Amino acid sequence: MTDARQSSAGNGALDPGTWDGAPGSSAWDGALAEIGVRDAVAILCKGLADAVQASPRSPSRACVRLGGASIEVEWTPVAAEAVHEPPVEEPAAEPSGHVVRAELVGTFYRQPEPGAKPFVEVGDLVEPDQQVAIVEAMKLMNPVVADVGGRVTQILAGDAEGVEYDQPLIVIEPDVDA
């Protein structure tokens, strides 16, 4: 700021002796001369930050004035259609075929150990009571077994993904010849 009112000390403070009392001057302007421009700007910015932080929405416009000290913050009205409510989750359609479900809450694993070949892949034929995955719960590895024979058509849970009780894990199209 290069202004004839700025003091020769260069500290940002206004020199009251050069204040011309121009229209729009107020008690704030006198205080501004005492505390300095930098401190006054810091006070105004803090006030603006506090006003914005107190609101749940971002403002559409913000204005800070130094002469006469002013902070203006404006929020656009929220239109009824602009309100975003969380989408209502519709129940997922039950996959066709026989669904192998989680018998407990835990972590689903497709292979016996990291880097090993998965128990089953989509398209594989499985036998009844064949292990198709693992659910780890409380450091115990619990086998997930197919309760019907047939072809694996879908693997619904991701490897190392948390699963809930009764969550669908694998879909098997039962073998009609069995």
Tab-separated table of C-alpha atoms in Angstrom:
chain	number	residue	atom	x	y	z
A	1	MET	CA	0.000	0.000	0.000
A	2	THR	CA	1.510	3.277	-1.024
A	3	ASP	CA	-0.447	6.040	0.609
A	4	ALA	CA	0.540	9.488	1.779
A	5	ARG	CA	-0.969	8.571	5.119
A	6	GLN	CA	1.442	5.674	5.682
A	7	SER	CA	4.150	6.423	8.216
A	8	SER	CA	7.730	6.791	7.173
A	9	ALA	CA	8.608	3.972	9.576
A	10	GLY	CA	7.283	1.518	6.960
A	11	ASN	CA	5.549	-0.688	9.546
A	12	GLY	CA	2.152	-0.418	7.921
A	13	ALA	CA	0.807	1.944	10.612
A	14	LEU	CA	-0.920	5.117	9.527
A	15	ASP	CA	0.551	8.373	10.647
A	16	PRO	CA	-2.241	10.202	12.502
A	17	GLY	CA	-0.572	13.493	11.701
A	18	THR	CA	-1.177	13.006	7.986
A	19	TRP	CA	-4.754	11.764	8.365
A	20	ASP	CA	-6.893	14.107	6.311
A	21	GLY	CA	-10.297	13.304	7.832
A	22	ALA	CA	-11.749	12.612	4.388
A	23	PRO	CA	-15.441	11.750	4.093
A	24	GLY	CA	-16.120	8.252	5.352
A	25	SER	CA	-13.617	8.519	8.172
A	26	SER	CA	-14.843	7.230	11.498
A	27	ALA	CA	-13.693	6.162	14.922
A	28	TRP	CA	-12.516	2.950	13.224
A	29	ASP	CA	-10.177	4.980	11.059
A	30	GLY	CA	-8.668	6.527	14.172
A	31	ALA	CA	-8.235	3.082	15.706
A	32	LEU	CA	-6.751	1.914	12.413
A	33	ALA	CA	-4.147	4.646	12.714
A	34	GLU	CA	-3.233	3.362	16.168
A	35	ILE	CA	-3.081	-0.409	15.534
A	36	GLY	CA	-1.685	-0.377	12.001
A	37	VAL	CA	-2.965	-1.674	8.708
A	38	ARG	CA	-1.534	-5.180	9.066
A	39	ASP	CA	-3.135	-5.764	12.452
A	40	ALA	CA	-6.434	-4.301	11.276
A	41	VAL	CA	-6.458	-6.561	8.210
A	42	ALA	CA	-5.656	-9.544	10.428
A	43	ILE	CA	-8.597	-8.681	12.698
A	44	LEU	CA	-10.973	-8.335	9.745
A	45	CYS	CA	-9.768	-11.588	8.156
A	46	LYS	CA	-10.188	-13.445	11.454
A	47	GLY	CA	-13.737	-12.093	11.716
A	48	LEU	CA	-14.477	-13.247	8.170
A	49	ALA	CA	-12.983	-16.688	8.810
A	50	ASP	CA	-15.064	-17.062	11.985
A	51	ALA	CA	-18.260	-16.097	10.137
A	52	VAL	CA	-17.597	-18.549	7.308
A	53	GLN	CA	-16.579	-21.358	9.656
A	54	ALA	CA	-19.768	-20.975	11.699
A	55	SER	CA	-21.899	-21.730	8.643
A	56	PRO	CA	-22.543	-25.260	7.342
A	57	ARG	CA	-22.321	-23.956	3.746
A	58	SER	CA	-19.713	-21.961	1.861
A	59	PRO	CA	-20.620	-18.349	1.163
A	60	SER	CA	-21.412	-17.188	-2.349
A	61	ARG	CA	-19.725	-13.831	-1.699
A	62	ALA	CA	-17.404	-12.340	0.909
A	63	CYS	CA	-16.181	-8.775	1.225
A	64	VAL	CA	-13.746	-7.178	3.664
A	65	ARG	CA	-13.300	-3.402	3.704
A	66	LEU	CA	-10.651	-1.577	5.631
A	67	GLY	CA	-11.789	2.046	5.597
A	68	GLY	CA	-14.801	2.175	7.878
A	69	ALA	CA	-14.174	-1.520	8.805
A	70	SER	CA	-16.708	-3.817	7.281
A	71	ILE	CA	-17.168	-7.559	6.818
A	72	GLU	CA	-19.925	-8.755	4.519
A	73	VAL	CA	-20.680	-12.422	3.920
A	74	GLU	CA	-23.503	-13.564	1.673
A	75	TRP	CA	-25.004	-17.008	1.251
A	76	THR	CA	-27.326	-17.831	-1.609
A	77	PRO	CA	-30.688	-19.161	-0.489
A	78	VAL	CA	-31.015	-22.915	-0.661
A	79	ALA	CA	-33.642	-23.861	-3.212
A	80	ALA	CA	-35.837	-26.771	-2.232
A	81	GLU	CA	-34.634	-28.826	-5.188
A	82	ALA	CA	-30.977	-28.065	-4.436
A	83	VAL	CA	-31.081	-29.756	-1.040
A	84	HIS	CA	-29.199	-33.018	-1.371
A	85	GLU	CA	-30.550	-35.765	0.803
A	86	PRO	CA	-28.726	-39.052	1.003
A	87	PRO	CA	-30.113	-41.467	-1.548
A	88	VAL	CA	-32.395	-44.138	-0.227
A	89	GLU	CA	-30.731	-47.484	-0.769
A	90	GLU	CA	-33.001	-49.843	-2.586
A	91	PRO	CA	-32.582	-53.458	-1.639
A	92	ALA	CA	-30.292	-55.163	-4.120
A	93	ALA	CA	-31.972	-57.658	-6.366
A	94	GLU	CA	-31.329	-61.203	-5.214
A	95	PRO	CA	-28.918	-62.864	-7.646
A	96	SER	CA	-30.330	-65.764	-9.611
A	97	GLY	CA	-28.888	-69.086	-8.603
A	98	HIS	CA	-27.880	-70.478	-5.234
A	99	VAL	CA	-26.244	-67.900	-2.946
A	100	VAL	CA	-23.484	-68.898	-0.538
A	101	ARG	CA	-23.728	-66.482	2.406
A	102	ALA	CA	-21.384	-65.400	5.177
A	103	GLU	CA	-22.067	-67.352	8.354
A	104	LEU	CA	-20.317	-64.745	10.514
A	105	VAL	CA	-18.929	-61.214	10.470
A	106	GLY	CA	-15.308	-60.994	9.393
A	107	THR	CA	-12.907	-60.527	6.500
A	108	PHE	CA	-13.516	-62.426	3.262
A	109	TYR	CA	-10.542	-64.049	1.541
A	110	ARG	CA	-10.650	-65.776	-1.848
A	111	GLN	CA	-7.366	-67.676	-1.402
A	112	PRO	CA	-5.793	-69.726	1.420
A	113	GLU	CA	-2.843	-67.310	1.783
A	114	PRO	CA	-1.563	-64.129	0.134
A	115	GLY	CA	-0.255	-64.806	-3.354
A	116	ALA	CA	-1.872	-68.246	-3.597
A	117	LYS	CA	-4.339	-69.298	-6.287
A	118	PRO	CA	-7.992	-68.457	-5.372
A	119	PHE	CA	-10.202	-71.301	-4.159
A	120	VAL	CA	-12.625	-70.680	-7.037
A	121	GLU	CA	-13.055	-68.377	-10.020
A	122	VAL	CA	-16.178	-67.450	-11.981
A	123	GLY	CA	-16.904	-70.371	-14.303
A	124	ASP	CA	-15.417	-73.075	-12.058
A	125	LEU	CA	-17.416	-76.190	-11.214
A	126	VAL	CA	-17.742	-76.904	-7.503
A	127	GLU	CA	-18.889	-79.920	-5.541
A	128	PRO	CA	-21.125	-79.840	-2.450
A	129	ASP	CA	-19.034	-79.213	0.696
A	130	GLN	CA	-16.068	-77.893	-1.334
A	131	GLN	CA	-14.264	-74.951	0.272
A	132	VAL	CA	-14.751	-71.833	-1.847
A	133	ALA	CA	-13.360	-69.087	0.434
A	134	ILE	CA	-12.387	-68.117	3.990
A	135	VAL	CA	-13.922	-65.662	6.440
A	136	GLU	CA	-11.437	-64.567	9.091
A	137	ALA	CA	-12.996	-63.637	12.409
A	138	MET	CA	-10.984	-62.897	15.548
A	139	LYS	CA	-7.808	-64.356	13.966
A	140	LEU	CA	-9.595	-67.639	13.194
A	141	MET	CA	-9.828	-68.794	9.572
A	142	ASN	CA	-13.355	-70.131	9.000
A	143	PRO	CA	-13.928	-72.069	5.772
A	144	VAL	CA	-16.741	-71.032	3.459
A	145	VAL	CA	-18.100	-74.137	1.739
A	146	ALA	CA	-20.466	-74.629	-1.168
A	147	ASP	CA	-23.639	-76.308	0.017
A	148	VAL	CA	-24.613	-77.288	-3.548
A	149	GLY	CA	-22.701	-78.475	-6.576
A	150	GLY	CA	-22.682	-76.415	-9.751
A	151	ARG	CA	-20.935	-73.606	-11.648
A	152	VAL	CA	-19.724	-70.394	-9.941
A	153	THR	CA	-21.486	-67.516	-11.743
A	154	GLN	CA	-20.602	-64.563	-9.498
A	155	ILE	CA	-18.213	-63.665	-6.692
A	156	LEU	CA	-19.955	-60.828	-4.871
A	157	ALA	CA	-17.453	-59.967	-2.140
A	158	GLY	CA	-14.021	-58.531	-2.824
A	159	ASP	CA	-10.863	-60.156	-1.534
A	160	ALA	CA	-9.865	-58.893	1.945
A	161	GLU	CA	-13.213	-57.083	2.198
A	162	GLY	CA	-15.201	-56.915	5.419
A	163	VAL	CA	-18.415	-58.920	5.317
A	164	GLU	CA	-21.512	-59.008	7.487
A	165	TYR	CA	-23.529	-61.956	8.756
A	166	ASP	CA	-25.759	-63.411	6.004
A	167	GLN	CA	-24.126	-61.258	3.299
A	168	PRO	CA	-24.161	-62.900	-0.148
A	169	LEU	CA	-20.628	-63.979	-1.084
A	170	ILE	CA	-20.746	-66.326	-4.068
A	171	VAL	CA	-23.486	-67.342	-6.522
A	172	ILE	CA	-23.575	-70.905	-7.830
A	173	GLU	CA	-25.811	-72.100	-10.630
A	174	PRO	CA	-26.798	-75.549	-9.337
A	175	ASP	CA	-25.929	-78.548	-11.474
A	176	VAL	CA	-29.256	-79.858	-12.775
A	177	ASP	CA	-27.786	-83.347	-13.372
A	178	ALA	CA	-26.957	-83.865	-9.699
